[in-house]
Structures are given as C-alpha cells and as structure tokens.
CSV table of C-alpha atoms in Angstrom, one decimal:
chain,number,residue,atom,x,y,z
F,1,MET,CA,9.6,124.6,15.0
F,2,SER,CA,11.8,125.9,17.8
F,3,SER,CA,10.5,127.6,21.0
F,4,ARG,CA,12.2,130.8,19.8
F,5,SER,CA,10.4,130.6,16.5
F,6,THR,CA,7.1,129.9,18.2
F,7,ALA,CA,7.5,133.0,20.3
F,8,VAL,CA,8.1,135.3,17.3
F,9,TRP,CA,4.7,134.6,15.6
F,10,PRO,CA,2.3,136.1,18.2
F,11,ALA,CA,4.3,139.4,18.0
F,12,VAL,CA,4.3,139.3,14.2
F,13,HIS,CA,0.5,138.8,14.2
F,14,THR,CA,0.0,141.6,16.8
F,15,GLU,CA,2.0,144.0,14.6
F,16,ARG,CA,0.1,143.0,11.4
F,17,GLN,CA,-3.2,143.6,13.2
F,18,ALA,CA,-2.1,147.0,14.6
F,19,LEU,CA,-1.0,148.1,11.1
F,20,ILE,CA,-4.4,146.9,9.7
F,21,GLN,CA,-6.2,149.1,12.2
F,22,ASP,CA,-4.1,152.1,11.2
F,23,LEU,CA,-4.6,151.4,7.5
F,24,GLU,CA,-8.4,151.2,7.9
F,25,ARG,CA,-8.4,154.9,8.7
F,26,LEU,CA,-6.4,156.1,5.7
F,27,THR,CA,-7.8,158.3,2.9
F,28,PRO,CA,-7.1,157.4,-0.8
F,29,GLU,CA,-4.6,160.2,-0.8
F,30,GLN,CA,-2.7,158.7,2.1
F,31,TRP,CA,-2.6,155.3,0.4
F,32,ALA,CA,-0.8,157.1,-2.5
F,33,ARG,CA,1.7,158.9,-0.2
F,34,PRO,CA,5.4,158.0,-0.7
F,35,SER,CA,6.7,155.6,2.0
F,36,LEU,CA,10.2,155.5,3.4
F,37,CYS,CA,11.0,152.8,0.8
F,38,PRO,CA,12.3,154.6,-2.2
F,39,GLY,CA,9.9,154.3,-5.2
F,40,TRP,CA,7.2,152.7,-3.1
F,41,ASP,CA,4.0,154.4,-2.0
F,42,VAL,CA,2.0,153.2,1.0
F,43,HIS,CA,-0.1,150.9,-1.1
F,44,ASP,CA,3.0,149.2,-2.5
F,45,VAL,CA,4.4,148.5,1.0
F,46,VAL,CA,1.1,146.9,2.0
F,47,ALA,CA,1.2,144.8,-1.1
F,48,HIS,CA,4.7,143.7,-0.2
F,49,LEU,CA,3.6,142.7,3.3
F,50,VAL,CA,0.9,140.6,1.8
F,51,GLU,CA,3.3,138.9,-0.5
F,52,SER,CA,5.8,138.4,2.4
F,53,ALA,CA,3.1,136.8,4.5
F,54,LYS,CA,2.3,134.3,1.8
F,55,THR,CA,5.9,133.4,0.8
F,56,THR,CA,7.1,129.9,1.6
F,57,ARG,CA,10.6,128.6,1.3
F,58,LEU,CA,9.8,126.9,-2.0
F,59,GLY,CA,7.9,129.8,-3.3
F,60,PHE,CA,10.8,132.1,-2.5
F,61,VAL,CA,13.2,129.9,-4.5
F,62,ARG,CA,10.8,129.7,-7.4
F,63,GLY,CA,10.3,133.4,-7.5
F,64,LEU,CA,14.0,134.1,-7.4
F,65,ILE,CA,14.6,131.6,-10.3
F,66,ALA,CA,11.8,133.4,-12.3
F,67,ALA,CA,13.5,136.7,-11.6
F,68,ARG,CA,16.8,135.2,-12.8
F,69,PHE,CA,18.2,135.6,-9.3
F,70,ASP,CA,17.6,139.3,-9.2
F,71,PHE,CA,16.3,139.9,-5.7
F,72,ASP,CA,15.0,143.4,-6.4
F,73,ARG,CA,13.1,142.1,-9.5
F,74,ALA,CA,11.7,139.2,-7.4
F,75,ASN,CA,10.4,141.8,-4.9
F,76,ALA,CA,8.9,143.9,-7.6
F,77,ASP,CA,7.2,140.9,-9.2
F,78,GLY,CA,5.7,139.9,-5.8
F,79,LEU,CA,4.5,143.4,-5.2
F,80,ALA,CA,2.9,143.6,-8.6
F,81,ARG,CA,1.2,140.3,-8.1
F,82,GLU,CA,-0.3,141.2,-4.7
F,83,ARG,CA,-1.2,144.9,-5.3
F,84,GLY,CA,-4.9,144.9,-5.6
F,85,ALA,CA,-6.9,147.1,-8.0
F,86,THR,CA,-7.9,149.3,-5.0
F,87,PRO,CA,-6.4,149.8,-1.5
F,88,GLU,CA,-9.5,148.2,-0.1
F,89,ALA,CA,-8.8,145.0,-2.1
F,90,THR,CA,-5.2,144.9,-0.9
F,91,LEU,CA,-6.2,145.6,2.7
F,92,ALA,CA,-8.8,142.8,2.6
F,93,GLU,CA,-6.1,140.4,1.5
F,94,PHE,CA,-3.8,141.6,4.2
F,95,ARG,CA,-6.5,140.9,6.7
F,96,ARG,CA,-6.9,137.4,5.3
F,97,VAL,CA,-3.2,136.5,5.7
F,98,ARG,CA,-2.4,138.3,8.9
F,99,GLY,CA,-2.3,135.1,10.9
F,100,PHE,CA,-0.1,133.2,8.5
F,101,THR,CA,3.2,131.6,9.8
F,102,LYS,CA,4.9,131.2,6.5
F,103,THR,CA,8.5,132.3,5.9
F,104,PRO,CA,11.1,132.3,3.1
F,105,PRO,CA,14.4,130.5,3.8
F,106,ALA,CA,15.3,132.9,6.6
F,107,ALA,CA,14.9,133.1,10.4
F,108,PRO,CA,11.3,133.8,11.6
F,109,ALA,CA,12.8,136.9,13.2
F,110,THR,CA,12.9,138.4,9.7
F,111,ARG,CA,9.1,138.5,9.7
F,112,LEU,CA,9.3,140.6,12.9
F,113,VAL,CA,11.7,143.0,11.2
F,114,GLU,CA,9.4,143.2,8.2
F,115,ALA,CA,6.3,143.9,10.3
F,116,ILE,CA,7.9,146.6,12.4
F,117,VAL,CA,10.2,148.3,9.9
F,118,HIS,CA,7.7,148.3,7.1
F,119,GLY,CA,5.0,149.4,9.6
F,120,GLU,CA,7.2,152.5,10.3
F,121,ASP,CA,7.9,152.9,6.5
F,122,ILE,CA,4.1,153.6,6.3
F,123,ARG,CA,3.4,155.4,9.6
F,124,ARG,CA,6.2,157.9,9.7
F,125,PRO,CA,5.4,159.7,6.4
F,126,LEU,CA,1.7,159.8,7.5
F,127,GLY,CA,2.5,161.2,11.0
F,128,ILE,CA,1.1,158.1,12.7
F,129,VAL,CA,2.8,157.1,16.0
F,130,ARG,CA,2.6,153.6,17.4
F,131,SER,CA,3.7,152.7,20.9
F,132,TYR,CA,5.4,149.3,20.3
F,133,PRO,CA,6.0,146.7,23.0
F,134,VAL,CA,9.8,146.9,23.7
F,135,GLY,CA,10.4,143.1,23.5
F,136,PRO,CA,9.6,142.6,19.8
F,137,VAL,CA,11.5,145.8,18.8
F,138,ALA,CA,14.5,144.6,20.8
F,139,ALA,CA,14.3,141.2,19.2
F,140,ALA,CA,14.2,142.7,15.7
F,141,LEU,CA,17.1,145.1,16.5
F,142,ARG,CA,19.2,142.2,17.8
F,143,TYR,CA,18.6,140.3,14.6
F,144,GLN,CA,19.5,143.2,12.4
F,145,LEU,CA,22.7,143.8,14.4
F,146,LYS,CA,24.0,140.3,13.7
F,147,THR,CA,22.9,140.2,10.0
F,148,GLY,CA,24.8,141.7,7.1
F,149,VAL,CA,23.5,144.4,4.9
F,150,SER,CA,23.6,142.1,1.9
F,151,MET,CA,21.0,139.9,3.7
F,152,GLY,CA,18.8,142.9,4.7
F,153,GLY,CA,20.4,143.5,8.1
F,154,GLY,CA,22.5,146.3,9.5
F,155,ARG,CA,25.7,144.8,11.0
F,156,GLU,CA,28.0,147.0,8.9
F,157,ARG,CA,26.1,150.2,9.8
F,158,ALA,CA,26.6,149.4,13.5
F,159,ALA,CA,30.3,148.5,13.2
F,160,GLY,CA,32.7,150.7,15.2
F,161,PHE,CA,30.1,152.0,17.6
F,162,ARG,CA,28.7,151.1,21.0
F,163,LEU,CA,25.0,151.2,20.6
F,164,ARG,CA,22.9,151.4,23.7
F,165,ALA,CA,19.1,151.2,24.0
F,166,ALA,CA,18.2,151.9,27.6
F,167,ASP,CA,14.5,150.9,27.1
F,168,ALA,CA,15.6,147.4,26.0
F,169,GLY,CA,18.7,146.9,28.2
F,170,LEU,CA,20.7,146.5,25.0
F,171,ASP,CA,24.4,147.3,24.9
F,172,HIS,CA,26.0,146.3,21.6
F,173,GLY,CA,29.5,146.7,20.2
F,174,SER,CA,32.4,148.9,21.1
F,175,GLY,CA,33.6,152.4,20.1
F,176,PRO,CA,32.0,155.8,20.4
F,177,GLU,CA,28.8,155.6,22.2
F,178,VAL,CA,25.4,156.0,20.5
F,179,LEU,CA,22.3,156.2,22.8
F,180,ALA,CA,18.7,156.0,21.5
F,181,GLY,CA,15.5,154.1,21.9
F,182,SER,CA,15.4,150.6,20.5
F,183,LEU,CA,13.0,151.6,17.7
F,184,SER,CA,15.2,154.5,16.6
F,185,LEU,CA,18.2,152.2,16.5
F,186,LEU,CA,16.3,149.6,14.6
F,187,MET,CA,15.3,152.0,11.9
F,188,ALA,CA,18.8,153.5,11.7
F,189,VAL,CA,20.6,150.1,11.3
F,190,SER,CA,17.9,149.1,8.8
F,191,GLY,CA,18.9,152.0,6.6
F,192,ARG,CA,15.9,154.3,7.2
F,193,PRO,CA,16.1,158.1,7.7
F,194,VAL,CA,15.8,159.0,11.4
F,195,SER,CA,15.6,162.1,13.5
F,196,ALA,CA,18.9,163.2,14.9
F,197,ASP,CA,17.1,164.5,18.0
F,198,ALA,CA,16.4,160.9,19.0
F,199,PHE,CA,20.2,160.1,19.3
F,200,THR,CA,22.8,161.2,21.9
F,201,GLY,CA,26.3,160.2,22.8
F,202,ASP,CA,29.7,161.1,21.5
F,203,GLY,CA,29.3,158.8,18.5
F,204,ALA,CA,25.8,159.9,17.4
F,205,GLY,CA,26.9,162.4,14.8
F,206,ASP,CA,29.3,160.0,13.1
F,207,PHE,CA,26.8,157.1,13.3
F,208,LEU,CA,24.1,159.1,11.7
F,209,HIS,CA,26.2,160.6,8.9
F,210,ALA,CA,28.4,157.6,8.1
F,211,PRO,CA,28.3,156.6,4.4
F,212,ALA,CA,26.1,153.7,3.5
F,213,PRO,CA,28.0,150.3,3.5
F,214,GLY,CA,29.8,150.0,0.2
F,215,GLN,CA,30.0,153.7,-0.4
F,216,GLY,CA,33.0,155.9,-0.1
C-alpha cells in the first residue's frame, strides 16, 4: 500500500465515526427523510456506505457480473443487501465496519469522496452542519476534478472554469473565475445541489447553471 493510500484511511475512518455520531441522534422520521441522492432516503445512503465499506476488488467484480454490468443495478443490489430491517440494525453494522480499509478497483481516495459527499447527502436535508478538516475535503476535491463523470468524478463539470478554494489553497483550471469553499466546490463538481450564495466570481452563475455533462 502506498504512503498516499495509507494517509487516506485515517481521514475516512474519522468521517465515518463523525457521521455515526450524527446518525445516533436521528429520529425514525429523519431516517426516512429523502437524501440528496435521488430516490434514496437517509437509511438507504447509510446502507450504501455499509456496502461500500465492505466491498473488495473481487467482490465488486462479482457484483457487477451478477448485475449484468449495470452499475446502477449493482448499487441497488448492494443497498438492498445491507439495508437492515431497522435503522438501528443498519447503524450497528456501520459501526462494525467503520474501521475497514477495503476498496473496489479504484483509488482509495474514492472512499474519502464517498465518506464526505454521502455524509453531506445525509446532513444537508436534515440541517446538520459539520466542520470538516480542510485537508481531506481538498484531497477529495482534487480527486473529483481529475476524474471523469462516467467514473463518478466531476472533471467535465469543472471544464472551462478557474475554480479557486481559498481555504485549501486550490487553484484549478482556466476560464471565468469561480470562488467558493472547498466543500461547496466538492459538492458542486460531484453533481449535488448547492447554495448559490456560497459562490462568487465572474464565472459563478454559468458554473452553477451549466447543463449536466451529456445534456444539451
């Protein structure tokens, strides 16, 4: 395992534990609240995080074959497998796997993206605010900026803009300038809805209202 990979896992484990602590305070109604992931409620997202934490390279390939190479179906199958009969059951399993260092055939940085972005998929609809360490958020953002949308990244969403995150010392790309915090930029390039108030710069309007990659 490379030193860079080794450095990712403590941050992943910290984010999983922070989310667990937030989840422990939720009511049954909050567990059933729609998340930022279309079609998934909070309980679904937690089940997905459990499945993600357990997934090995071989397990990912087997799941994809079983789903006839339909990535969305493989995700749905994994969610259904790990969604407990109650939120408490799913949360107990999330606690059990929080320290795992397994990953599908992708860079360990994807586990950091999953932990932070899915954490916000849950927190934002519930009005929960987390103060993230800047380093892990910046690492997740840098990964998303170099990874294509087809692989779960956000490279195409950032194309044609100069993105700047002063809190992380990040200056990416060229074109009309878009300034925001690293977390806001991470959520935006990951295709999540964001508040326009968090963005400034002469390119902010076009960046936030650009059609999704592949759309007209």
